[in-house]
XYZ file of C-alpha atoms in Angstrom:
475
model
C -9.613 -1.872 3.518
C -7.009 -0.558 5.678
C -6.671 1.381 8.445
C -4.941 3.300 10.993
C -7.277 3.405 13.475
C -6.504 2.032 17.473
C -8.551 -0.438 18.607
C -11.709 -0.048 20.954
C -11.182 -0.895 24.585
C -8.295 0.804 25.592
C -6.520 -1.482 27.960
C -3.231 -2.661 29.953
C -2.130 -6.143 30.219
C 0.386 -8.130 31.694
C 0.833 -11.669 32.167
C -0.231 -13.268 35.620
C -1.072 -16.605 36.967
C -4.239 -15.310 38.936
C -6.912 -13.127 37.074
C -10.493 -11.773 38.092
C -13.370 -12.181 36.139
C -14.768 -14.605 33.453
C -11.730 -15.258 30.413
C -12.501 -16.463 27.237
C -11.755 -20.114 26.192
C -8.759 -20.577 24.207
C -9.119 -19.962 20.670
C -11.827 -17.131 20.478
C -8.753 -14.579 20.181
C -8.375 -13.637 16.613
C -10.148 -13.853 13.704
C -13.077 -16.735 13.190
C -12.053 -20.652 13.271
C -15.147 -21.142 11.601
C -17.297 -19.400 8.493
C -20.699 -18.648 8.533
C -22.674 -18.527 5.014
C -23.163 -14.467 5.999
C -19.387 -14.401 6.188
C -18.145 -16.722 3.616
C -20.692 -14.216 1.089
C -19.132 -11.167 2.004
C -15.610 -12.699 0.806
C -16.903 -14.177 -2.459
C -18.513 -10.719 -2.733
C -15.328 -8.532 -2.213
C -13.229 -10.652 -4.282
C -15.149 -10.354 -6.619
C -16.453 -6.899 -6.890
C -13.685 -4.681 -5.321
C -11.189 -4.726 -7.950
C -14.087 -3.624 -10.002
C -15.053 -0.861 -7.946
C -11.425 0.567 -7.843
C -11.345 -0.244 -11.700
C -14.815 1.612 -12.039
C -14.167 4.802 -9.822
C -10.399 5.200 -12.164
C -11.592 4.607 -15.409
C -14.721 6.710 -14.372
C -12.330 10.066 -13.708
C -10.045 9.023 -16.604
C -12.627 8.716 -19.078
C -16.257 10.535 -17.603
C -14.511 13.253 -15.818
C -15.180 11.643 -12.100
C -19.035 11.315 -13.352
C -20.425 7.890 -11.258
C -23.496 7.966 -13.608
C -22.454 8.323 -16.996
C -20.753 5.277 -17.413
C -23.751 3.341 -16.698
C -26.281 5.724 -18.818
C -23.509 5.024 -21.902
C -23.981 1.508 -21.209
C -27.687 1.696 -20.454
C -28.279 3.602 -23.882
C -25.923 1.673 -25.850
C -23.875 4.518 -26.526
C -21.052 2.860 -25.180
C -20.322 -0.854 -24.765
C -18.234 -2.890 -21.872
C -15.773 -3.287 -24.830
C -15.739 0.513 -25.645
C -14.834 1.423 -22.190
C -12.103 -1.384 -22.220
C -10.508 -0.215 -25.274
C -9.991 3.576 -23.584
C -8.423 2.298 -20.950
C -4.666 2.586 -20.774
C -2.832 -0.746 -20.527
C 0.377 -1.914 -18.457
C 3.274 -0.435 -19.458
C 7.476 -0.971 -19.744
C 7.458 2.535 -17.584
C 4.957 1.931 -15.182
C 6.732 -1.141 -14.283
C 9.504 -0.244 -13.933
C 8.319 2.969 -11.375
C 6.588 0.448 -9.346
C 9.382 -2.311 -9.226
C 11.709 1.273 -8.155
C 9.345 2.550 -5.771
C 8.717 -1.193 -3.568
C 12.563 -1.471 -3.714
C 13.176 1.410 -2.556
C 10.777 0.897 0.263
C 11.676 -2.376 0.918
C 15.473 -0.936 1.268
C 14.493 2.029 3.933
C 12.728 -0.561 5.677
C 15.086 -3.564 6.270
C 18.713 -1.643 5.887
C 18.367 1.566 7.492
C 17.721 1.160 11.209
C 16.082 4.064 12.640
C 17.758 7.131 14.089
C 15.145 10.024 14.046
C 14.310 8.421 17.626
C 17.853 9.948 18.755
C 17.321 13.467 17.946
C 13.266 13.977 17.815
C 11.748 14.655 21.214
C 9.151 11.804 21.809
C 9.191 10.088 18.963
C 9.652 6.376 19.655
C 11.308 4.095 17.214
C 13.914 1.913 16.437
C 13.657 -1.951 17.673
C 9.767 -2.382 19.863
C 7.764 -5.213 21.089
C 4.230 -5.666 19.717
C 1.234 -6.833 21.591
C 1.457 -10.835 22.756
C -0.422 -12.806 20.045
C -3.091 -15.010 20.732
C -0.356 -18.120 20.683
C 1.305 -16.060 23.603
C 4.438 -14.685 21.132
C 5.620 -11.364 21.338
C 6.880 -10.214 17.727
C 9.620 -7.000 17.890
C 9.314 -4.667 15.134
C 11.983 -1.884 13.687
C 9.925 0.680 13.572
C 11.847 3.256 11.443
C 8.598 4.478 9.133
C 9.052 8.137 9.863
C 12.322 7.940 8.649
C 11.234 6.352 5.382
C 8.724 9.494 5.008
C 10.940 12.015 5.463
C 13.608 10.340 3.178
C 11.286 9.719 0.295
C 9.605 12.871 0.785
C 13.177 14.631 0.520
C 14.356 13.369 -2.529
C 10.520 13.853 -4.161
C 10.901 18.098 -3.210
C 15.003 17.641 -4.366
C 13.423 16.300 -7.551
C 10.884 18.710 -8.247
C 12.678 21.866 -7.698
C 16.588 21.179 -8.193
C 16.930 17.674 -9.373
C 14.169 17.477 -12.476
C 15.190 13.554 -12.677
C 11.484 13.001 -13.574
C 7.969 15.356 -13.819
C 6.215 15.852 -10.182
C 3.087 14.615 -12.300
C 4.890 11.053 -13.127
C 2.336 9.117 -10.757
C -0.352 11.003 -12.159
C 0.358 10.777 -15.863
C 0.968 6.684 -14.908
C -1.837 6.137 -12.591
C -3.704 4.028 -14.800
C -0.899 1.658 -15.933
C 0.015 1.797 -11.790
C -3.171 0.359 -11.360
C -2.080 -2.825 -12.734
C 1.423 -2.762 -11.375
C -0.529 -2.210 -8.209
C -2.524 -5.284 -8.835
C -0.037 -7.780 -9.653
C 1.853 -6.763 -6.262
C -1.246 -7.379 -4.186
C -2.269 -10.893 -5.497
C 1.330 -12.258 -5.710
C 1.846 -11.349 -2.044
C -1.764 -12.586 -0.575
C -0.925 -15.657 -2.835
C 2.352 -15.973 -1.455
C 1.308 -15.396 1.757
C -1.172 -18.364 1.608
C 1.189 -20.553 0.341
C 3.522 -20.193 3.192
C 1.122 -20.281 6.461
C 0.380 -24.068 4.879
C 3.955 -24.992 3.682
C 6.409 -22.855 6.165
C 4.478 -20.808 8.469
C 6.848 -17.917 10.715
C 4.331 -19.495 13.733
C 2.560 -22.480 13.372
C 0.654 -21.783 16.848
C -0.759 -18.649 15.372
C -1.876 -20.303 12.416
C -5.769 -20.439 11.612
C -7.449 -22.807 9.405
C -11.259 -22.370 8.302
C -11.246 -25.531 5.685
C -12.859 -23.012 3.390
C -10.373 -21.467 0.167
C -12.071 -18.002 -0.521
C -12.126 -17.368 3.619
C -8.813 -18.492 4.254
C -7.428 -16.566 1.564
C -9.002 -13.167 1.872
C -8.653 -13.375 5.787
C -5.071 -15.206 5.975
C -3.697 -17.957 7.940
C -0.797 -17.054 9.194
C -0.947 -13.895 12.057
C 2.474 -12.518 11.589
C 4.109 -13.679 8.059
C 7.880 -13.025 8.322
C 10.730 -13.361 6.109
C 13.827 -13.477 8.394
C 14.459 -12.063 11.256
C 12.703 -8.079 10.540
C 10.805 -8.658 7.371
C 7.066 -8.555 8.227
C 4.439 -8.576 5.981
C 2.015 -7.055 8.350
C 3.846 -3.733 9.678
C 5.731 -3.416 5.985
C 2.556 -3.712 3.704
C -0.373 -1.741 6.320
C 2.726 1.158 6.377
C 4.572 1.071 3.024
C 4.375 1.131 -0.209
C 0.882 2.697 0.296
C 0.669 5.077 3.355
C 4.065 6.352 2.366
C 3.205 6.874 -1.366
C -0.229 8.703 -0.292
C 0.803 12.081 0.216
C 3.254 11.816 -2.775
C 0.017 10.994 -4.988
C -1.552 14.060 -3.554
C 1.350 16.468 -4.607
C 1.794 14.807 -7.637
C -1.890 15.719 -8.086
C -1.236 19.292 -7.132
C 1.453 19.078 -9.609
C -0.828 18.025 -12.183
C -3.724 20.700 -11.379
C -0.387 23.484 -11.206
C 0.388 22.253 -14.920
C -3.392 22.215 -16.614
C -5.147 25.475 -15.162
C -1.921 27.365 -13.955
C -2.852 27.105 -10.244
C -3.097 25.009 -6.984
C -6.679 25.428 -5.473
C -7.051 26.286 -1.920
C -9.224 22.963 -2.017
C -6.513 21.031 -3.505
C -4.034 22.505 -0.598
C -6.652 21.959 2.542
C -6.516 17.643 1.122
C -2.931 17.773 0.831
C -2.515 19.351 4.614
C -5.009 17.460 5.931
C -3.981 14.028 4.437
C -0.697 14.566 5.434
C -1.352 15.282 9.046
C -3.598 12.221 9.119
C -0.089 10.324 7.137
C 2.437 11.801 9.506
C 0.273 11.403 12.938
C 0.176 7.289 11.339
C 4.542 7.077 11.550
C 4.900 9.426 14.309
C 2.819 6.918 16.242
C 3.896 4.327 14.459
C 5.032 2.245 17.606
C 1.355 2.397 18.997
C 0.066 1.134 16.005
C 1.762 -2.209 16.636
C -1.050 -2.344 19.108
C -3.889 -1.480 16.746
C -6.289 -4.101 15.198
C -4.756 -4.697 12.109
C -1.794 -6.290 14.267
C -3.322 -7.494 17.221
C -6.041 -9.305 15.969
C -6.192 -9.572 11.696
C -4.424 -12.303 10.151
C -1.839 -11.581 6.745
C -4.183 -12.252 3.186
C -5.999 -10.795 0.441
C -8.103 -8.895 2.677
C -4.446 -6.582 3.529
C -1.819 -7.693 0.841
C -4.096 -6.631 -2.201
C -5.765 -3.659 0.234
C -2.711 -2.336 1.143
C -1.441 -2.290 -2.339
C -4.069 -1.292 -4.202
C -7.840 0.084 -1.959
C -5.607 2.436 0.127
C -3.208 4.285 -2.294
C -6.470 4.611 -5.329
C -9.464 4.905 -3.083
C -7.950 6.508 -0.053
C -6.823 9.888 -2.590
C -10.078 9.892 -4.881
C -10.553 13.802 -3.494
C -7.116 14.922 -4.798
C -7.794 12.552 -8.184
C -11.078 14.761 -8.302
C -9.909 18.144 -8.064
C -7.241 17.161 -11.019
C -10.339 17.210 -12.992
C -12.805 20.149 -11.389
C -10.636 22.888 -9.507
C -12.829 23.829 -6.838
C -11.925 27.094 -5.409
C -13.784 27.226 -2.028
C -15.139 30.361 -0.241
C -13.248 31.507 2.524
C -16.051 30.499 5.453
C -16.065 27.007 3.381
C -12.299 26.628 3.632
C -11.901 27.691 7.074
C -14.731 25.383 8.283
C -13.214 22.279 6.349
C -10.048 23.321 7.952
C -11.567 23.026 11.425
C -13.668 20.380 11.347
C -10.283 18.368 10.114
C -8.118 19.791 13.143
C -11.176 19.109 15.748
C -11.766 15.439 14.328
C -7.580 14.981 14.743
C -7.896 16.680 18.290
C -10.222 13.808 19.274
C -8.879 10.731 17.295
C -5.415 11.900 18.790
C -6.311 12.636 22.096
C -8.839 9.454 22.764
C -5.661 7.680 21.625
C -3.186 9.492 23.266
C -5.195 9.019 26.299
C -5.629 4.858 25.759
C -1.562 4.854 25.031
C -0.621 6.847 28.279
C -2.801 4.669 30.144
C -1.358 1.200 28.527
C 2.341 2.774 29.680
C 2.169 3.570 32.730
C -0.115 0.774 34.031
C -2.986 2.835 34.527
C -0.898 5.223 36.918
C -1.691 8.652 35.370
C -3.900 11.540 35.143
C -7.119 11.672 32.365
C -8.569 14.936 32.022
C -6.649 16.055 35.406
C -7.780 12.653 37.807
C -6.978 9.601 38.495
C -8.519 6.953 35.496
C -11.729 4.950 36.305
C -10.902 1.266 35.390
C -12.890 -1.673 35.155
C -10.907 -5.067 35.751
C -11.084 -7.854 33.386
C -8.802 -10.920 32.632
C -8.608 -13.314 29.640
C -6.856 -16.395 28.436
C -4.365 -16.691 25.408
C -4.421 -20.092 23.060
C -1.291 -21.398 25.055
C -3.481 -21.668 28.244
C -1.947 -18.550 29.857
C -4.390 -16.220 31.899
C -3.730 -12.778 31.136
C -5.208 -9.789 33.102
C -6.021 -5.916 32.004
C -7.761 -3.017 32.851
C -10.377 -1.318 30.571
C -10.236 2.607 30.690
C -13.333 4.381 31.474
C -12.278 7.525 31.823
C -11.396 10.826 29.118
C -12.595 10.470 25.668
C -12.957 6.462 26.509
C -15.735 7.541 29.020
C -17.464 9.447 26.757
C -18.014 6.418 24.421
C -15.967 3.289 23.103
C -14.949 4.641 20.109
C -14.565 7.797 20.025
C -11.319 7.676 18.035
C -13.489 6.426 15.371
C -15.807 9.451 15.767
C -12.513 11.701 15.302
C -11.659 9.768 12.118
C -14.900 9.598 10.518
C -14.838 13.975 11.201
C -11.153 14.031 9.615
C -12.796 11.492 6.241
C -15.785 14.318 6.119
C -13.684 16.775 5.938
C -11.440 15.489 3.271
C -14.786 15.311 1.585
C -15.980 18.516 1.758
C -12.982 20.551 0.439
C -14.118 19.026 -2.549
C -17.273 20.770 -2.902
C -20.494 19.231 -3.902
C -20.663 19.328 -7.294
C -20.132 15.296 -7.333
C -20.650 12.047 -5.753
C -17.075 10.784 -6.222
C -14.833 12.163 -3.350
C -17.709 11.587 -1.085
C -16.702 7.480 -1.523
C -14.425 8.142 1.148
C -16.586 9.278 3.895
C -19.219 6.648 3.302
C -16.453 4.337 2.913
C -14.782 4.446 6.448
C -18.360 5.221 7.941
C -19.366 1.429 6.583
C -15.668 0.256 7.826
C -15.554 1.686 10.775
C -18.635 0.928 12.252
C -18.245 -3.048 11.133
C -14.931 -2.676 13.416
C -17.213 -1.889 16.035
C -19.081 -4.669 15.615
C -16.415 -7.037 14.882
C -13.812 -6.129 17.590
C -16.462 -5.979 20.245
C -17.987 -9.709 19.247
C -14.277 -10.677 20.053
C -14.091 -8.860 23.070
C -16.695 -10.101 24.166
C -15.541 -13.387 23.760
C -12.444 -12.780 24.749
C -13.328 -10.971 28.182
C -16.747 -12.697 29.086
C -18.690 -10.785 31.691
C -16.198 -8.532 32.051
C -16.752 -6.964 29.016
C -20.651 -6.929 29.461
C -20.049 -4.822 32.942
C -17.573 -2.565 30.504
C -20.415 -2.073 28.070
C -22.846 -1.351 30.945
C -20.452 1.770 32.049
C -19.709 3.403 28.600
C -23.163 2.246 26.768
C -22.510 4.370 23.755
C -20.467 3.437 20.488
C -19.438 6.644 18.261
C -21.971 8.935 19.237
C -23.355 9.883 23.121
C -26.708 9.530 23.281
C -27.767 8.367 19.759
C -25.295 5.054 18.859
């Protein structure tokens, strides 16, 4: 539902009144005007079905010890009703609320009062006040980006807590997950909702506004590009980056916490999720400023589809593997551990690199080296919905000559990996893989349909160059 990764053509752009090439019409920038019935099914679909299916894989650890198959043969056989399963499950609670309403304050407060300063002292780190990518209106947004910062403070006063402090039990958002859950929920749907509501009523930018004249699209998809409160308060960079990226490796030690506490050790399979997670979570705010030119930002509008997935998808479905090994300890071999542990650090070598290479190349205009020469480019141009003709250069060089998105090929070896420190004794923890495999290859799909669009023939002459998606030779 959300995530991190850049987007596919890596390119520069600057705005000119001459371009080369083919540009799109106005309005093909962005996400649909218009809903097909394919489209307007998946919504209905997802509303529907993927609260369930973060209700399902929960209630299936809490209650079936992470078993995908038992809940349905209880049902099946009638050894178990709907109503049984209900009845076991624990409901909102004083406590739980009151951790949540804490924990989005809190976030909310490190994001819009506490300007960033690791930027001053941290070699190459870039934060503090940046400009994001020009919208399709022609707007460029600036961000304070200051989410390192809010990592390394949380993350502070969590190990203060747990080993001087003892304000609360490192296993609080494990012994409150299921209550969370419907803190989680109520968070997600009041923002989408409000979200709605204000791209019709008092939209941040009316020009960057889309309308479908369907509900359920509009609504999961969002009107509104950027949603702002004030000046610094935006929905987009706050919600994709806290409360849920933030709070991910804190569920993951809590979950070591909790494994610690019921079989008196922390499993080398437990400690490769929590150090690979947390490279993944750190590499997100270290690059946090490049991520303002990432899909989720340049191209996805503010509703359901991020509000309740940012909430809710990321922080449950996004640490099922730590949730898992709460429940079965797997101790791994060493050859297992130490090839889990490098297929993670190869996959984050290439998802890294293909993106350090793309950001370089954005910075300096396409006057660099890639792999030790000068970067093959392939000239496009494009036109934004104010009428402006834009022009960029399409990298095909490095990693981005190998194929178009071979940062996703990176990620999708990191998700594995997560996977397999889990063992193979179930189904569960491998969600994740098949997950961003299924997500990852629709962004494909999706972001190259708008390319297309977008750049014309010049994309088609791009695709003609680097011909392969994820994998050389085979897709």
């Amino acid at each position: 539902m959300a995530s991190k990764s850049q987007p596919n053509a890596p390119k520069t752009g600057n705005p000119t009144s001459a371009a080369n090439g083919e540009a799109a019409a106005p309005g093909q920038w962005g996400r649909a005007w218009e809903v097909d019935w394919f489209s307007l099914a998946s919504v209905i679909f997802l509303l529907l079905f993927a609260p369930l299916i973060v209700y399902y894989f929960i209630m299936a650890c809490d209650q079936y010890s992470c078993s995908l198959t038992a809940p349905v043969l209880d049902i099946v056989t009638r050894r178990a009703g709907l109503t049984d399963i209900w009845a076991k499950t624990p409901p909102i609670t004083v406590k739980a609320v009151q951790i949540y309403t804490a924990w989005v304050t809190f976030q909310v407060l490190l994001y819009m009062l506490l300007p960033d300063f690791c930027h001053k002292f941290l070699p190459y780190y870039v934060g503090g006040v940046q400009e994001g990518a020009v919208t399709p209106a022609g707007i460029v947004n600036k961000y304070e980006v200051n989410g390192l910062q809010a990592w390394l403070i949380t993350h502070f006063l969590w190990f203060a807590n747990s080993y001087f402090l003892s304000w609360f039990s490192p296993t609080i958002i494990f012994d409150n997950w299921i209550p969370l859950l419907w803190c989680t929920n109520i968070l997600g749907y009041t923002v989408s909702t409000f979200a709605m509501v204000k791209g019709y009523l008092f939209p941040t930018a009316a020009k960057d506004c889309k309308f479908t004249g369907n509900f359920f699209y509009n609504y999961m998809m969002g009107i509104e590009f950027n949603p702002r409160i004030g000046k610094w308060f935006d929905f987009k960079l706050f919600f994709n980056g806290r409360p849920g990226i933030v709070a991910w490796t804190l569920i993951n030690l809590s979950y070591a916490a909790k494994q610690q506490e019921l079989h008196g050790q922390v499993t080398n399979s437990m400690i490769l999720v929590n150090i690979l997670q947390a490279i993944y979570v750190l590499d997100f705010f270290w690059n946090e400023n490049w991520y303002l030119k990432t899909i989720d930002i340049c191209h996805d509008h503010f509703g359901w589809y991020l509000g309740w997935g940012d909430c809710v998808w990321l922080p449950y479905l996004y640490t099922l593997q730590g949730l898992y090994l709460v429940y079965h300890p797997v101790q791994l071999s060493t050859p297992h551990a130490m090839g889990v542990l490098l297929l993670g650090l190869v996959g984050y070598y290439i998802f890294r690199m293909a993106n350090h290479q793309k950001d370089l190349f954005r910075r300096t205009d396409g006057r660099c080296l890639i792999w030790g020469q000068k970067p093959k480019v392939i000239e496009c141009s494009y036109m934004s919905a104010d009428g402006q003709k834009h022009h960029s250069k399409l990298l095909v060089s490095g990693f981005w000559g190998v194929a178009r998105h071979l940062n996703y090929t990176g990620d999708l070896m990191c998700s594995l990996a997560f996977c397999l420190a889990c063992g193979g004794g179930h189904l569960l923890p491998y969600f994740y893989i098949i997950y961003m495999t299924i997500l990852l290859i629709h962004r494909c799909i999706r972001d190259e349909d708008r390319c297309a669009n977008k750049y014309g023939r010049d994309w088609v002459r791009y695709t003609t160059t680097v011909p392969y998606r994820l994998l050389p030779g085979i897709f």
